[in-house]
Coordinates of C-alpha atoms and ligand atoms in Angstrom, one line a residue:
X268 CA 0.0 0.0 0.0
X269 CA 1.4 3.4 -0.9
X270 CA 1.3 6.2 1.6
X271 CA 2.2 9.4 -0.2
X272 CA 5.5 10.9 -1.2
X273 CA 8.7 11.2 0.6
X274 CA 12.0 12.9 -0.2
X275 CA 15.4 11.1 0.3
X276 CA 17.3 14.2 1.5
X277 CA 18.6 14.9 -2.0
X278 CA 15.5 16.5 -3.4
X279 CA 14.3 13.3 -5.0
X280 CA 10.8 12.1 -4.1
X281 CA 9.3 8.6 -4.1
X282 CA 6.3 6.7 -2.8
X283 CA 6.4 5.1 0.7
X284 CA 6.0 1.4 0.5
X285 CA 4.8 -0.2 3.8
X286 CA 6.8 -3.1 5.1
X287 CA 4.9 -5.0 7.8
X288 CA 6.6 -6.5 10.8
X289 CA 5.9 -10.0 9.4
X290 CA 7.5 -9.1 6.0
X291 CA 10.5 -7.4 7.6
X292 CA 13.8 -9.1 7.0
X293 CA 15.9 -7.3 9.5
X294 CA 19.3 -8.3 8.1
X295 CA 18.5 -7.1 4.6
X296 CA 16.7 -3.9 5.9
X297 CA 19.7 -3.0 8.0
X298 CA 22.1 -3.6 5.1
X299 CA 20.0 -1.5 2.7
X300 CA 19.4 1.4 5.1
X301 CA 23.1 1.5 6.2
X302 CA 24.0 1.8 2.5
X303 CA 21.3 4.4 1.8
X304 CA 22.4 6.6 4.8
X305 CA 26.1 6.4 3.7
X306 CA 25.2 7.3 0.1
X307 CA 23.0 10.2 1.2
X308 CA 25.4 11.7 3.7
X309 CA 28.5 11.1 1.5
X310 CA 31.6 12.6 3.2
X311 CA 29.5 15.0 5.2
X312 CA 28.3 14.7 8.8
X313 CA 24.9 14.0 10.2
X314 CA 23.1 14.6 13.5
X315 CA 20.2 13.1 15.3
X316 CA 18.2 13.8 18.4
X317 CA 17.7 10.9 20.7
X318 CA 14.7 11.0 23.0
X319 CA 15.1 7.5 24.4
X320 CA 12.0 6.1 22.7
X321 CA 12.0 3.0 20.5
X322 CA 12.0 4.9 17.2
X323 CA 14.8 7.4 18.0
X324 CA 16.9 4.7 19.8
X325 CA 16.7 2.4 16.8
X326 CA 17.5 5.2 14.4
X327 CA 20.5 6.1 16.6
X328 CA 21.9 2.6 16.4
X329 CA 21.3 2.3 12.6
X330 CA 22.9 5.7 12.1
X331 CA 26.0 4.9 14.1
X332 CA 26.3 1.6 12.2
X333 CA 26.3 3.6 9.0
X334 CA 28.3 6.6 9.9
X335 CA 30.2 5.9 13.2
X336 CA 31.7 9.1 14.6
X337 CA 30.3 11.1 11.7
X338 CA 26.9 11.0 13.4
X339 CA 26.5 13.3 16.3
X340 CA 23.7 12.3 18.7
X341 CA 22.1 14.9 21.1
X342 CA 19.5 14.6 23.8
X343 CA 17.5 17.8 24.0
X344 CA 16.3 18.3 27.5
X345 CA 13.0 20.1 26.8
X346 CA 11.7 19.9 30.4
X347 CA 8.8 17.7 29.1
X348 CA 10.4 14.3 29.6
X349 CA 9.8 11.6 32.2
X350 CA 11.6 11.5 35.6
X351 CA 15.3 10.7 35.3
X352 CA 15.1 10.3 31.5
X353 CA 18.2 12.3 30.3
X354 CA 20.5 10.4 32.7
X355 CA 19.0 7.0 31.8
X356 CA 19.3 7.6 28.1
X357 CA 22.9 8.9 28.2
X358 CA 24.1 6.0 30.3
X359 CA 22.3 3.4 28.2
X360 CA 24.0 4.6 25.0
X361 CA 27.3 5.0 26.7
X362 CA 27.2 1.2 27.1
X363 CA 27.0 1.0 23.3
X364 CA 30.0 3.3 23.0
X365 CA 27.8 6.1 21.6
X366 CA 28.3 9.5 23.2
X367 CA 25.2 11.6 23.7
X368 CA 25.4 15.4 24.3
X369 CA 22.7 16.7 26.6
X370 CA 21.4 20.2 25.7
X371 CA 19.4 22.0 28.3
X372 CA 16.6 23.9 26.4
X373 CA 14.0 23.8 29.2
X374 CA 13.5 27.6 29.4
X375 CA 13.1 27.9 25.6
X376 CA 10.3 25.3 25.5
X377 CA 8.4 26.6 28.4
X378 CA 8.6 30.2 27.0
X379 CA 7.2 28.9 23.7
X380 CA 4.4 27.1 25.3
X381 CA 3.3 29.9 27.6
X382 CA -0.4 30.8 27.2
X383 CA -1.1 28.1 24.5
X384 CA -4.1 25.8 25.1
X385 CA -5.0 24.6 21.6
X386 CA -3.6 21.1 20.9
X387 CA -2.3 21.8 17.4
X388 CA -0.9 25.2 18.5
X389 CA 1.0 23.3 21.2
X390 CA 2.4 20.9 18.7
X391 CA 3.4 23.8 16.4
X392 CA 5.1 25.6 19.3
X393 CA 7.1 22.5 20.1
X394 CA 7.9 21.8 16.5
X395 CA 9.2 25.3 15.9
X396 CA 11.2 25.5 19.1
X397 CA 12.7 22.1 18.5
X398 CA 13.5 22.3 14.8
X399 CA 13.9 25.9 14.0
X400 CA 15.4 27.3 17.2
X401 CA 17.1 24.7 19.5
X402 CA 18.0 22.0 16.9
X403 CA 18.6 24.6 14.1
X404 CA 21.2 26.2 16.3
X405 CA 22.8 22.9 17.3
X406 CA 22.9 21.8 13.6
X407 CA 24.5 25.0 12.5
X408 CA 27.1 24.8 15.2
X409 CA 27.9 21.2 14.3
X410 CA 28.2 21.8 10.6
X411 CA 26.0 18.8 9.9
X412 CA 24.0 18.9 6.6
X413 CA 21.7 15.9 7.4
X414 CA 19.3 15.1 10.2
X415 CA 18.5 11.5 10.8
X416 CA 15.0 11.0 12.2
X417 CA 12.9 8.1 13.4
X418 CA 9.6 9.0 11.7
X419 CA 7.4 5.9 11.2
X420 CA 4.5 5.2 8.9
X421 CA 1.8 5.8 11.5
X422 CA 3.1 9.3 12.1
X423 CA 2.7 10.0 8.3
X424 CA -0.7 8.4 8.1
X425 CA -2.2 10.4 11.0
X426 CA -0.7 13.6 9.7
X427 CA -2.0 13.0 6.1
X428 CA -5.4 12.1 7.4
X429 CA -5.5 15.3 9.4
X430 CA -6.0 13.5 12.7
X431 CA -2.9 14.8 14.4
X432 CA 0.0 16.8 13.1
X433 CA 2.9 14.7 14.3
X434 CA 5.8 16.9 15.2
X435 CA 8.3 15.0 13.0
X436 CA 6.4 14.9 9.7
X437 CA 7.3 17.6 7.1
X438 CA 7.3 16.4 3.5
X439 CA 3.7 15.3 3.6
X440 CA 2.7 18.7 4.8
X441 CA 4.5 20.3 1.9
X442 CA 7.4 21.6 4.0
X443 CA 10.8 21.3 2.5
X444 CA 13.1 20.9 5.6
X445 CA 16.1 22.1 3.7
X446 CA 14.4 25.3 2.8
X447 CA 12.6 25.7 6.2
X448 CA 15.4 24.7 8.5
X449 CA 18.5 24.5 6.4
X450 CA 19.1 20.7 6.6
X451 CA 17.9 17.6 4.8
X452 CA 16.0 14.9 6.7
X453 CA 16.8 11.1 6.4
X454 CA 14.0 8.9 7.7
X455 CA 15.1 5.2 7.6
X456 CA 12.1 3.9 9.6
X457 CA 9.4 5.5 7.5
X458 CA 8.3 2.2 5.9
X459 CA 7.7 0.6 9.3
X460 CA 5.2 0.7 12.0
X461 CA 5.9 0.3 15.7
X462 CA 6.0 -3.5 15.7
X463 CA 8.4 -3.5 12.8
X464 CA 10.6 -0.9 14.6
X465 CA 10.7 -3.1 17.7
X466 CA 11.8 -6.1 15.6
X467 CA 14.5 -3.9 14.0
X468 CA 15.7 -2.5 17.3
X469 CA 16.1 -6.0 18.7
X470 CA 18.1 -7.0 15.7
X471 CA 20.4 -4.0 16.1
X472 CA 21.1 -5.1 19.7
X473 CA 18.8 -2.8 21.7
X474 CA 18.2 -4.2 25.1
X475 CA 14.7 -5.6 25.7
X476 CA 14.0 -2.8 28.2
X477 CA 14.3 -0.4 25.3
X478 CA 12.8 -2.1 22.3
X479 CA 9.9 -3.3 24.4
X480 CA 9.4 0.1 25.9
X481 CA 6.0 1.5 25.5
X482 CA 5.6 4.3 22.9
X483 CA 6.1 7.9 24.1
X484 CA 4.9 10.8 22.0
X485 CA 7.2 13.4 20.4
X486 CA 5.6 16.3 22.3
X487 CA 6.3 14.2 25.4
X488 CA 4.4 15.1 28.6
X489 CA 3.0 18.2 26.8
X490 CA 0.7 15.7 25.0
X491 CA -0.7 14.7 28.4
X492 CA -1.5 18.1 29.8
X493 CA -4.9 19.5 28.7
X494 CA -4.7 23.3 28.7
X495 CA -1.6 25.4 29.3
X496 CA 1.7 23.6 29.6
X497 CA 3.7 25.1 32.5
X498 CA 6.7 23.7 34.4
X499 CA 4.4 23.2 37.4
X500 CA 1.7 21.3 35.5
X501 CA 4.3 19.1 33.8
X502 CA 5.7 18.3 37.2
X503 CA 2.3 17.1 38.3
X504 CA 1.8 14.9 35.2
X505 CA 5.4 13.7 35.5
X506 CA 4.8 12.4 39.1
X507 CA 1.5 10.7 38.1
X508 CA 3.3 9.2 35.1
X509 CA 5.9 7.7 37.4
X510 CA 3.1 6.0 39.4
X511 CA 1.2 4.7 36.3
X512 CA 4.3 3.3 34.6
X513 CA 5.5 1.6 37.8
X514 CA 2.1 0.0 38.5
X515 CA 1.2 -1.0 35.0
X516 CA 4.6 -2.2 33.8
X517 CA 3.7 -5.9 34.0
X518 CA 0.3 -5.6 32.4
X519 CA 1.6 -6.3 28.9
X520 CA -0.5 -3.4 27.6
X521 CA 0.7 -1.5 24.5
X522 CA 0.8 1.9 26.2
X523 CA -0.3 3.5 29.5
X524 CA -0.3 7.1 30.6
X525 CA -1.4 9.7 33.0
X526 CA -3.2 12.9 31.8
X527 CA -3.7 16.1 33.7
X528 CA -7.1 17.7 33.1
X529 CA -7.7 21.4 32.9
X530 CA -11.0 21.4 34.8
X531 CA -10.8 21.4 38.6
X532 CA -13.2 19.6 40.8
X533 CA -14.3 19.9 44.4
X534 CA -12.7 17.4 46.7
X535 CA -12.0 17.3 50.4
X536 CA -8.8 17.0 52.4
X537 CA -8.5 16.9 56.1
X538 CA -12.1 17.7 56.5
X539 CA -11.9 20.9 54.3
X540 CA -13.1 21.7 50.8
X541 CA -10.3 21.4 48.3
X542 CA -10.9 22.6 44.7
X543 CA -8.3 20.3 43.2
X544 CA -7.0 18.8 40.0
X545 CA -7.9 15.6 38.2
X546 CA -5.7 12.9 36.7
X547 CA -7.0 10.5 34.1
X548 CA -5.3 7.2 33.6
X549 CA -5.3 5.5 30.1
X550 CA -4.1 2.0 29.4
X551 CA -4.3 0.6 25.9
X552 CA -4.3 -2.7 24.1
X553 CA -3.2 -2.3 20.6
X554 CA -0.9 -3.8 17.9
X555 CA 0.1 -0.8 15.9
X556 CA -1.6 2.2 17.5
X557 CA -4.0 2.6 14.6
X558 CA -6.9 1.2 16.7
X559 CA -6.9 0.5 20.4
X560 CA -9.1 -0.7 23.2
X561 CA -8.8 0.2 26.9
X562 CA -7.2 -2.7 28.9
X563 CA -9.5 -4.5 31.2
X564 CA -7.5 -3.8 34.3
X565 CA -8.6 -5.5 37.5
X566 CA -10.4 -3.2 39.9
X567 CA -7.7 -3.7 42.6
X568 CA -5.2 -2.3 40.2
X569 CA -7.4 0.7 39.5
X570 CA -7.7 1.2 43.3
X571 CA -4.0 1.0 43.7
X572 CA -3.4 3.6 41.0
X573 CA -5.9 5.9 42.7
X574 CA -4.3 5.5 46.1
X575 CA -0.8 6.0 45.0
X576 CA -1.5 9.0 42.7
X577 CA -3.5 10.7 45.5
X578 CA -0.7 10.0 47.9
X579 CA 2.3 11.0 45.7
X580 CA 0.9 13.8 43.5
X581 CA 0.2 17.1 45.3
X582 CA -3.1 18.8 44.4
X583 CA -4.9 15.8 42.9
X584 CA -8.4 15.1 44.3
X585 CA -9.8 12.9 41.4
X586 CA -8.5 9.9 39.5
X587 CA -10.5 8.4 36.6
X588 CA -9.9 5.6 34.1
X589 CA -10.6 6.1 30.3
X590 CA -12.9 3.4 28.8
X591 CA -13.5 4.6 25.2
X592 CA -11.8 2.8 22.3
X593 CA -9.8 4.4 19.5
X594 CA -11.6 5.4 17.3
X595 CA -13.3 7.7 18.1
X596 CA -10.9 8.4 20.9
X597 CA -7.2 8.8 20.2
X598 CA -4.5 7.3 22.5
X599 CA -3.0 10.6 23.6
X600 CA -5.3 13.3 24.8
X601 CA -3.9 16.3 23.0
Ligands
XMP949 P1 -2.7 8.9 19.0 O1 -2.9 9.8 20.2 O2 -2.6 9.6 17.7 O3 -1.3 8.2 19.2 O4 -3.8 7.8 18.9 C1 -0.9 7.1 18.4 C2 0.5 6.7 18.8 O5 1.4 7.6 18.4 C3 2.3 8.0 19.5 N1 2.9 9.3 19.2 C4 2.4 10.6 19.1 N2 1.2 11.0 19.4 N3 1.8 13.2 18.8 C5 0.9 12.3 19.3 O6 -0.2 12.7 19.6 C6 3.1 12.8 18.5 O7 3.9 13.6 18.1 C7 3.4 11.4 18.7 N4 4.5 10.7 18.5 C8 4.1 9.4 18.8 C9 1.3 7.9 20.7 O8 1.9 7.9 21.9 C10 0.6 6.6 20.3 O9 1.4 5.5 20.7

């Protein structure tokens, strides 16, 4: 099945041909992509941003296999990541002999998100801050002409269908990255979906804790805050995320998350009225994220989630569980 057009970083455009996880021959795929990356980059250098998710981790290993030291890998600390994420990612890749530069851009991201409540405007603010400002600056300083990126087919589909504008999809929106940001984009995972990327990551040597990791969206915890994204609101959802990920780790679910609502509700604490905040828990069964159903969690698990979120996350007076399937719901809330 064809999924629209894609450039190869050299101004040529071709159709995207899906490769299902079942069809994927990892050895041949790695060999082809390594060659393609080498041909595209030539004698120049490339750069990639590693977030620690399955897609960017896989693309980092693939890129280093192709380019070695000519690929510079950075972790952009946008302030929107999960607890302890930068340290965890850096030490994991150190074990592969891949150095990762951490760039602190927290202030820039929060400034760009200030006052924005519309979901698509949030995505746009994050996109612009990431690609144009922070990454644009890093690329310029590094002298790299190519950006290696872990876009997958589901990102393209959802953008083309107008469901959600994925932060890392450009060509399909008619944006020429070289014109807009000054660098070409190489997307070696674009024919795959999540299950294919996991298979590829495993073949490249990613540890199970990484290739089996649940998906995490590009806009990070900002995709899980309804309404304005502030450092304080991110901290609330970050704490709740810690509880949810710890308690649901062994469910085998495709993805699970905590969401901070915008509406406040009346609660009571120590015998007094408390107009507090609400956390919604979502836990999904899915194969490829195109459709999904809420996991039938045992009620004792739900009770445990509520008890620990109420105990560990200041200001929360309500915890709910999402029970609508995708579609018409989507997995993330923003
Ligand atoms: P949705 O919410 O579209 O998510 O059902 C489908 C899968 O894609 C992951 N994902 C993203 N979702 N913006 C999103 O809204 C992004 O930039 C993004 N990147 C990845 C999402 O977590 C779910 O697994």
